[in-house]
Structure formats: structure tokens, C-alpha cells
Amino acid sequence: MDLYVFATPYRVTWTWYFISRPHTVEFPEWDGQAEYDYVKKKGVSIFLMHAGMLGTLQALCDVFPLFTNTGWGESSNLAFLEKHMGAKFEARPEPWVTKVNTDDIHSGDLLVLSKIRGRWGGFETLEKWVSGAYAGHSAVFLRDTQGKLWIGESGNENEKGEDVIAILPWEEWWEFEQKKDDSNPQIALLPLHPDVRAKFNVTAAWEYARSMDGKPYGYHNLIFAWIDTVTANYPPPIDAHLVASFMTVWNKLQPEYAANMWNEALNKRLGTEGLGLPDVLVEVEKRGSSFDKLLTVPEQDDWIYSDGKSTSCIAFILEMYKEAGLFGSLASSIQVTEFTLKDAYMLNFFENNASRLPKWCNDNDSVKLPFCQILGKYRMELPGYNTMEPYTHMNEQCPSLPPKYNRPGNC
């Protein structure tokens, strides 16, 4: 039994066949002249689910548990990353919580988190798979003039259940991650190198953080940090046609969600305003281009969306780094909204001398990591950590195909 999916910018439908012979799929009517003109010129996207009905259901069963907040869900996330990325999850010796001495922490030091169960665990697993990042969330330390330690985070859930940018006391954030975060986060501290820390303008960093406090999480440009090329960012069976069809489905089911996730960003790339997804797809064809090329147009840090600047967890931190002077003269030629979390922890901004790491750093682990893991049962790994010098137009044209995620220089 073969299962087929048929899609245009205006609809997605599916059917299956038992018998091998010519078949006809009939659309009762067109969704206006625009759909007719599009199909007349471009045709209909047709997807054959190679595994058939039963195999497709099995694939869905493999993905569904990634998002469940259970031991089964956690095991499924670990197995998925081991199979598709070659990730390792070696158990650390207990205790799995480090007694952090905050005297050793400074403004600008980075926290990276890897969540492995529940809604965020499943989302991060897929994000890691397509981007090559071995962590899925991030936060940054800030110390005020009175010496109090704070956490800046894009993606903190407020009382209304909204994901926003927040500045929280370290103690409050740390207690939540230890006792209340049901995604079972694995957390590592990445201290800045002393020479980099000396450049970090704390006043400018605070000014930026306060200007963003309370603003929405940067969903607008989330997927565009991952997609840099026409074909070399999509692990099979994903491609730009499948992305467009997925967007079409969500555009029908949750139009407000779709507008937040990609419609505004696609309009930015076209220089248009207010076009819905079908109109975007038609417009890009009118211009003699294609949707797969449109997805690769680099995000610009100065783009203003309907709810303000859009920064994901790591873009918020790297924008702060720009404001604080860490990118120096390259700041105007680097768009940090194009960075994935992997791109961020590969920057050579962090401590490279193990003797300068805090004494409590990995003190119970016989394996000495080049950073400080402070929470989690499984030893974190960050391939390529602290190895890359910033350069102009960084990370705007980089491939990211699993399992090796090879990237050329200066992409």
C-alpha cells in the first residue's frame, strides 16, 4: 500500500492506493484564480511516503515519544540523537549537581542547556539533528554594580505561559533548573577567556538586556538560522518542498502561529508586507526565483518585526556580545541571528586553559571537560568547542548535513 501527499501553497491532501495501475487525484475546485495560476505554472508537489502506510505510522510512532514527558520519552530522545547524530550519552559519577561558587562567575559567561524529555526535549532533539548543535538552549550571566548575579534568558516562560526574554536572579533560575524543570536539563558553564572578558563592556550589556526585557522570544527567525543553503541543510527526507508543505498545513491549522513563525520573516526577505504564505509563494515565482532560494536569504539583525526585534535564545546573547564589544570591528558585518547554538559555542571566546577553570569545575568527574558541566546525569559534548575566529558574513552559507556536519571554511 502506497501513501501519497499532494500539496500546493493553498492546500495539502493525501490518499493511498492498494492496486498498481493509473490513478487520478481530483481537486473539486481551485482555491481561487491564484491557486489555478500557480498550479498551471508550477504543478502540484507530490510526496511518496516510501515506507507505505504502516511504515509511515511506525515513523510517527518513533517521533511521537520524543515529546512525551516520561522515561520512555527521554530514552527515545537519547536513542534518536545516538542514531542520527552519533551523539554519546555517557553517565557521569554522582552527584550530578555541582556546588557552584558564584565568586568565580563573571558577566558574559555562557550557559548551554540540553533538554532531553517533554515538549522542549523533543523540539530540541529535532533542532539538534538539523543544525548539528549538541545543546538546544542557552542563557548568560550578568553581574550588577552591587555584585548581585543575574541570568539573561530568551525563552523564559512567564506567568501567562508566554516565552519571553527575562532577567532573573541567579538563585531563582538555578533552583528552577534543579527542582522544577521537567525536561531533565544537562547544563554546562562556558567561562569567557580572560582576554575576551577584559573587552566585555558590562554597562553596554546591561543596557541591551534591559531594552529587551519582557519582549517575546524570537520565533520569527528561528528556522532561518538553520537554513543557509538550497540543499545542504536538509537531512533526508526533508527538503524545501516538504518545508513549504509543512508550512502550508500549519498556515491552515494555526494561522496566527504560522504568521509568528515564518510569514513575517518571509515578507522581510521579499521586501513586502502582509503577504500570507500562499501569496509569498506566488510572489517569489513571479520574480523568477524559488522558495528554496528565499529561505536562504540571510536574516538581518536590525530587522524590526511587529512585536519588536526577534532574538532566539542564542541570538539574544550574541546581540549582547556585539553591544558589549566582543565582535570588535566585525560587528557590523556579522548577523548573529544567522547563528545556531553550535555556531556560538564554536566561537573562540571561551577559556582555553584548564588550569584557570574554577576548582569546583568537574571536580567529581575523572573526565576533564574543557568547560564546566554543572548539572545532569550525562556528560555533555560540544564538538568544535572554542575553535573558530569570527569573520565577516559568518555562518550565512554553511551546510549542516548529519551525521558529520562538515562545513567549509568561512562559510
Coordinates of C-alpha atoms in Angstrom, one line a residue:
M1 CA 0.0 0.0 0.0
D2 CA 1.4 3.4 -1.1
L3 CA 0.7 6.6 0.7
Y4 CA 0.9 9.9 -1.2
V5 CA 0.7 13.5 -0.1
F6 CA -0.3 16.3 -2.6
A7 CA 0.3 19.9 -1.8
T8 CA 0.0 23.4 -3.3
P9 CA 0.5 26.7 -1.4
Y10 CA -3.2 26.6 -0.7
R11 CA -3.9 23.0 0.3
V12 CA -2.5 19.7 1.4
T13 CA -4.3 16.4 0.8
W14 CA -3.4 12.8 0.9
T15 CA -4.6 9.4 -0.3
W16 CA -3.4 5.8 -0.6
Y17 CA -3.6 3.1 -3.2
F18 CA -3.7 -0.7 -3.0
I19 CA -3.5 -1.7 -6.6
S20 CA -0.8 -0.9 -9.1
R21 CA -2.5 0.9 -12.0
P22 CA -3.0 4.5 -13.3
H23 CA -4.7 6.7 -10.6
T24 CA -6.3 10.1 -10.7
V25 CA -6.4 12.6 -7.9
E26 CA -9.2 15.2 -8.4
F27 CA -9.4 18.6 -6.7
P28 CA -13.1 19.5 -6.6
E29 CA -12.3 23.2 -7.2
W30 CA -9.5 25.6 -7.1
D31 CA -9.0 28.0 -4.2
G32 CA -9.4 31.0 -6.4
Q33 CA -7.6 32.1 -9.5
A34 CA -4.3 32.4 -7.7
E35 CA -4.1 28.6 -7.0
Y36 CA -5.1 27.8 -10.6
D37 CA -2.4 30.1 -12.0
Y38 CA 0.2 28.6 -9.6
V39 CA -0.6 25.0 -10.4
K40 CA -0.8 25.8 -14.1
K41 CA 2.8 27.1 -14.0
K42 CA 4.4 25.0 -11.2
G43 CA 2.3 21.9 -10.8
V44 CA 1.5 20.1 -7.6
S45 CA 4.1 18.9 -5.1
I46 CA 3.7 15.1 -4.7
F47 CA 5.3 13.2 -1.9
L48 CA 5.5 9.4 -1.8
M49 CA 5.8 8.1 1.8
H50 CA 8.5 5.5 0.9
A51 CA 7.6 3.2 3.8
G52 CA 3.9 3.0 2.9
M53 CA 1.1 3.4 5.3
L54 CA 2.4 1.0 8.0
G55 CA 6.0 2.4 7.8
T56 CA 4.7 5.9 8.0
L57 CA 2.7 5.1 11.1
Q58 CA 5.8 3.5 12.5
A59 CA 7.9 6.6 11.8
L60 CA 5.2 8.7 13.5
C61 CA 5.5 6.3 16.5
D62 CA 9.2 6.9 16.5
V63 CA 8.8 10.7 16.7
F64 CA 5.8 10.9 19.0
P65 CA 7.6 9.8 22.2
L66 CA 10.2 12.4 21.7
F67 CA 7.7 14.9 23.1
T68 CA 6.4 12.9 26.0
N69 CA 7.4 13.8 29.5
T70 CA 8.2 10.2 30.5
G71 CA 11.2 7.9 30.9
W72 CA 10.2 6.4 27.6
G73 CA 10.3 9.9 26.1
E74 CA 13.8 10.6 27.5
S75 CA 15.1 7.2 26.2
S76 CA 13.6 7.9 22.8
N77 CA 15.4 11.3 22.6
L78 CA 18.7 9.8 23.6
A79 CA 18.3 6.9 21.1
F80 CA 17.3 9.3 18.3
L81 CA 20.4 11.5 18.8
E82 CA 22.7 8.5 19.1
K83 CA 21.3 7.0 15.9
H84 CA 21.1 10.2 13.7
M85 CA 23.9 12.3 15.1
G86 CA 26.3 9.8 16.6
A87 CA 26.0 11.5 20.0
K88 CA 27.2 9.8 23.1
F89 CA 25.4 9.9 26.5
E90 CA 28.0 8.6 29.0
A91 CA 26.8 8.7 32.6
R92 CA 28.7 11.0 34.9
P93 CA 29.6 10.0 38.5
E94 CA 27.2 11.3 41.2
P95 CA 26.5 13.9 42.5
W96 CA 25.0 15.3 39.2
V97 CA 24.6 18.8 40.7
T98 CA 27.7 21.0 41.2
K99 CA 28.1 23.3 44.2
V100 CA 28.7 26.4 42.2
N101 CA 30.8 29.2 43.8
T102 CA 29.4 32.3 42.3
D103 CA 32.6 34.3 43.1
D104 CA 34.1 32.5 40.1
I105 CA 31.4 33.6 37.6
H106 CA 31.5 36.8 35.6
S107 CA 29.3 38.9 33.3
G108 CA 29.2 37.4 29.8
D109 CA 29.9 33.8 30.9
L110 CA 27.7 31.5 28.8
L111 CA 25.3 28.7 29.9
V112 CA 24.3 26.0 27.4
L113 CA 21.5 23.5 28.1
S114 CA 20.5 20.2 26.6
K115 CA 16.9 19.2 27.4
I116 CA 16.1 15.6 26.8
R117 CA 12.4 15.0 27.7
G118 CA 9.0 16.6 27.3
R119 CA 7.8 19.2 24.8
W120 CA 11.1 21.1 24.9
G121 CA 13.2 18.0 24.8
G122 CA 11.5 16.8 21.6
F123 CA 11.8 20.1 20.0
E124 CA 15.5 20.4 20.9
T125 CA 16.2 16.9 19.6
L126 CA 14.9 17.8 16.2
E127 CA 16.7 21.2 16.3
K128 CA 20.0 19.4 17.2
W129 CA 19.5 16.9 14.4
V130 CA 19.1 19.5 11.6
S131 CA 21.6 22.0 12.9
G132 CA 24.4 19.8 14.4
A133 CA 24.3 21.5 17.7
Y134 CA 24.8 19.4 20.8
A135 CA 22.8 21.7 23.0
G136 CA 19.5 23.3 22.4
H137 CA 19.1 26.3 24.8
S138 CA 21.3 29.0 26.3
A139 CA 21.4 31.8 28.9
V140 CA 24.0 34.3 30.0
F141 CA 25.4 35.6 33.3
L142 CA 25.3 39.3 34.2
R143 CA 26.6 40.9 37.5
D144 CA 25.2 44.3 38.6
T145 CA 27.1 47.2 40.2
Q146 CA 26.2 45.8 43.7
G147 CA 27.7 42.5 42.8
K148 CA 24.4 40.6 42.5
L149 CA 24.4 37.8 39.9
W150 CA 21.6 37.6 37.3
I151 CA 20.7 35.4 34.4
G152 CA 19.6 36.8 31.0
E153 CA 17.5 34.4 29.0
S154 CA 15.4 34.4 25.9
G155 CA 12.8 31.7 26.1
N156 CA 11.7 32.0 29.8
E157 CA 8.1 31.2 30.4
N158 CA 6.2 34.0 32.2
E159 CA 3.1 33.7 34.4
K160 CA 0.9 33.8 31.3
G161 CA 2.7 30.9 29.7
E162 CA 4.4 33.1 27.1
D163 CA 8.0 32.6 26.2
V164 CA 9.7 35.9 26.7
I165 CA 13.1 37.5 27.4
A166 CA 13.7 37.8 31.1
I167 CA 16.4 38.9 33.6
L168 CA 16.2 36.7 36.7
P169 CA 18.2 36.4 39.9
W170 CA 20.7 33.5 39.6
E171 CA 19.4 31.8 42.7
E172 CA 15.8 31.7 41.3
W173 CA 16.9 30.4 37.9
W174 CA 19.3 27.8 39.3
E175 CA 16.6 26.4 41.8
F176 CA 14.1 26.1 39.0
E177 CA 16.5 24.2 36.8
Q178 CA 17.4 21.8 39.6
K179 CA 14.0 21.2 41.0
K180 CA 11.2 22.2 38.7
D181 CA 12.4 21.9 35.1
D182 CA 10.8 18.6 34.0
S183 CA 12.8 18.5 30.7
N184 CA 15.8 17.0 32.7
P185 CA 18.3 19.6 31.5
Q186 CA 22.0 18.9 31.2
I187 CA 23.8 22.3 31.8
A188 CA 27.3 23.5 31.2
L189 CA 29.1 26.7 32.1
L190 CA 31.3 28.2 29.4
P191 CA 33.5 30.9 31.0
L192 CA 34.8 33.7 28.8
H193 CA 38.6 33.8 28.2
P194 CA 40.3 36.5 30.4
D195 CA 41.3 38.5 27.3
V196 CA 37.7 38.4 26.0
R197 CA 36.3 39.2 29.4
A198 CA 38.5 42.3 29.5
K199 CA 36.8 43.6 26.4
F200 CA 33.3 42.9 27.7
N201 CA 31.5 46.2 28.3
V202 CA 29.2 45.3 31.2
T203 CA 27.4 48.7 31.1
A204 CA 26.5 48.2 27.4
A205 CA 25.5 44.6 28.0
W206 CA 23.1 45.7 30.8
E207 CA 21.6 48.5 28.6
Y208 CA 20.9 46.0 25.9
A209 CA 19.5 43.4 28.3
R210 CA 17.1 45.9 29.9
S211 CA 16.0 47.2 26.5
M212 CA 14.9 43.6 25.6
D213 CA 13.5 42.5 29.0
G214 CA 9.9 41.3 28.6
K215 CA 9.9 41.1 24.8
P216 CA 8.8 37.9 23.1
Y217 CA 11.1 35.1 22.3
G218 CA 12.4 35.2 18.7
Y219 CA 10.2 32.7 16.9
H220 CA 10.2 34.9 13.7
N221 CA 13.7 33.9 12.7
L222 CA 14.2 30.6 14.5
I223 CA 14.3 28.3 11.5
F224 CA 16.3 30.7 9.3
A225 CA 19.5 30.4 11.4
W226 CA 19.4 26.7 10.3
I227 CA 18.7 27.1 6.6
D228 CA 21.7 28.7 4.8
T229 CA 21.8 26.7 1.5
V230 CA 19.4 25.4 -1.1
T231 CA 20.0 21.7 -0.5
A232 CA 22.8 21.2 2.1
N233 CA 20.8 21.9 5.3
Y234 CA 18.1 19.3 5.0
P235 CA 18.6 15.8 6.3
P236 CA 16.7 13.3 4.2
P237 CA 13.8 13.1 3.7
I238 CA 13.4 16.8 4.4
D239 CA 13.8 19.3 1.5
A240 CA 12.5 22.8 0.8
H241 CA 9.3 21.4 -0.8
L242 CA 8.5 19.5 2.3
V243 CA 9.2 22.6 4.4
A244 CA 6.8 24.6 2.2
S245 CA 4.1 21.9 2.5
F246 CA 4.6 21.7 6.3
M247 CA 4.2 25.5 6.5
T248 CA 1.0 25.2 4.3
V249 CA -0.5 22.7 6.8
W250 CA 0.2 25.0 9.8
N251 CA -0.9 28.0 7.9
K252 CA -4.3 26.3 7.7
L253 CA -4.4 24.9 11.2
Q254 CA -2.9 27.8 13.2
P255 CA -2.7 30.9 11.0
E256 CA -1.5 33.1 13.9
Y257 CA 1.2 30.7 14.8
A258 CA 2.3 30.5 11.2
A259 CA 2.5 34.3 10.9
N260 CA 4.7 34.4 14.0
M261 CA 7.0 31.6 12.9
W262 CA 7.7 32.5 9.3
N263 CA 5.2 34.7 7.4
E264 CA 6.7 38.0 8.6
A265 CA 10.3 36.7 8.1
L266 CA 9.4 35.7 4.5
N267 CA 7.9 39.1 3.9
K268 CA 11.2 40.7 5.1
R269 CA 13.1 38.7 2.6
L270 CA 10.8 39.8 -0.2
G271 CA 10.6 43.4 0.9
T272 CA 6.8 43.1 1.2
E273 CA 4.3 43.4 4.0
G274 CA 1.3 41.4 4.9
L275 CA 1.5 38.6 2.4
G276 CA 0.2 35.3 3.6
L277 CA 2.2 32.1 2.8
P278 CA 0.3 31.3 -0.4
D279 CA 0.9 34.9 -1.7
V280 CA 4.6 34.7 -0.7
L281 CA 5.0 31.5 -2.7
V282 CA 3.2 33.0 -5.7
E283 CA 5.2 36.3 -5.4
V284 CA 8.6 34.6 -5.3
E285 CA 7.7 32.7 -8.5
K286 CA 6.6 35.9 -10.2
R287 CA 10.1 37.3 -9.5
G288 CA 11.7 34.4 -11.3
S289 CA 13.2 32.9 -8.1
S290 CA 12.2 30.0 -5.9
F291 CA 11.1 29.2 -2.4
D292 CA 14.2 27.2 -1.6
K293 CA 16.3 30.3 -2.5
L294 CA 14.1 32.6 -0.5
L295 CA 14.7 30.5 2.6
T296 CA 18.5 31.1 2.3
V297 CA 18.4 34.9 2.4
P298 CA 20.3 35.9 5.5
E299 CA 18.4 37.3 8.4
Q300 CA 19.4 40.9 9.3
D301 CA 19.9 41.8 13.0
D302 CA 18.3 45.2 12.5
W303 CA 15.0 43.9 11.1
I304 CA 12.1 45.0 13.3
Y305 CA 9.0 42.7 13.4
S306 CA 5.5 43.6 14.5
D307 CA 6.5 42.8 18.1
G308 CA 10.0 44.3 18.0
K309 CA 13.4 42.8 17.4
S310 CA 13.3 39.0 17.2
T311 CA 16.0 37.1 19.0
S312 CA 16.1 33.4 19.9
C313 CA 18.0 32.3 23.0
I314 CA 21.4 32.4 21.4
A315 CA 20.8 35.4 19.2
F316 CA 19.8 37.4 22.3
I317 CA 23.2 36.5 23.9
L318 CA 25.2 37.2 20.8
E319 CA 23.5 40.5 20.2
M320 CA 24.6 41.3 23.8
Y321 CA 28.1 40.3 22.9
K322 CA 28.0 42.6 19.9
E323 CA 26.8 45.5 22.1
A324 CA 29.5 44.7 24.7
G325 CA 32.2 44.9 22.1
L326 CA 33.2 41.2 21.7
F327 CA 33.0 41.2 17.9
G328 CA 35.0 44.4 17.6
S329 CA 35.3 46.0 14.2
L330 CA 33.5 43.0 12.6
A331 CA 30.2 43.7 14.4
S332 CA 28.6 45.5 11.5
S333 CA 29.4 42.7 9.1
I334 CA 28.1 39.8 11.2
Q335 CA 24.4 38.9 11.6
V336 CA 24.2 36.9 14.8
T337 CA 20.6 36.0 14.0
E338 CA 22.2 33.6 11.5
F339 CA 24.0 31.7 14.3
T340 CA 22.8 28.4 15.6
L341 CA 23.8 27.4 19.1
K342 CA 26.6 25.3 17.6
D343 CA 28.0 28.3 15.8
A344 CA 28.0 30.2 19.1
Y345 CA 29.9 27.7 21.2
M346 CA 32.4 27.2 18.4
L347 CA 33.5 30.9 18.7
N348 CA 36.9 31.2 20.3
F349 CA 35.7 33.4 23.1
F350 CA 36.0 30.9 25.9
E351 CA 38.6 29.8 28.4
N352 CA 41.2 27.5 26.8
N353 CA 43.5 26.9 29.8
A354 CA 42.1 24.2 32.1
S355 CA 44.2 25.4 35.0
R356 CA 42.2 28.6 35.0
L357 CA 38.8 26.9 35.3
P358 CA 37.2 27.1 38.8
K359 CA 38.4 24.4 41.2
W360 CA 34.9 23.1 41.6
C361 CA 34.6 22.6 37.8
N362 CA 34.1 18.9 37.1
D363 CA 35.7 18.0 40.4
N364 CA 33.8 14.8 40.8
D365 CA 34.4 13.6 37.2
S366 CA 37.5 11.7 36.0
V367 CA 37.0 13.1 32.5
K368 CA 38.1 16.7 32.5
L369 CA 36.0 18.6 30.0
P370 CA 37.2 22.0 28.6
F371 CA 34.2 23.6 30.2
C372 CA 32.2 23.2 33.4
Q373 CA 29.2 20.9 33.5
I374 CA 27.1 21.9 36.5
L375 CA 24.0 19.7 36.1
G376 CA 23.0 16.5 34.5
K377 CA 23.4 12.7 34.6
Y378 CA 25.0 12.6 31.1
R379 CA 28.4 14.0 30.2
M380 CA 27.9 16.8 27.7
E381 CA 29.9 17.1 24.5
L382 CA 30.4 20.2 22.3
P383 CA 32.3 19.2 19.1
G384 CA 34.3 22.1 17.8
Y385 CA 34.1 24.0 21.0
N386 CA 36.1 27.2 21.2
T387 CA 37.8 26.8 17.9
M388 CA 36.6 29.4 15.5
E389 CA 37.7 33.0 14.9
P390 CA 34.9 35.4 13.9
Y391 CA 34.9 36.6 10.3
T392 CA 32.7 38.7 8.0
H393 CA 29.3 37.3 7.0
M394 CA 29.9 34.4 9.4
N395 CA 27.5 31.4 9.2
E396 CA 25.5 32.8 6.3
Q397 CA 26.2 30.0 3.8
C398 CA 27.0 26.9 5.9
P399 CA 25.8 23.4 5.2
S400 CA 24.7 21.2 8.1
L401 CA 24.1 17.6 7.0
P402 CA 24.2 14.8 9.5
P403 CA 26.0 12.8 10.8
K404 CA 29.3 14.6 10.3
Y405 CA 28.0 18.2 9.8
N406 CA 31.1 19.1 7.8
R407 CA 31.4 22.8 7.0
P408 CA 33.9 24.6 4.7
G409 CA 36.0 27.5 6.0
N410 CA 34.5 30.9 6.1
C411 CA 31.0 29.7 5.0

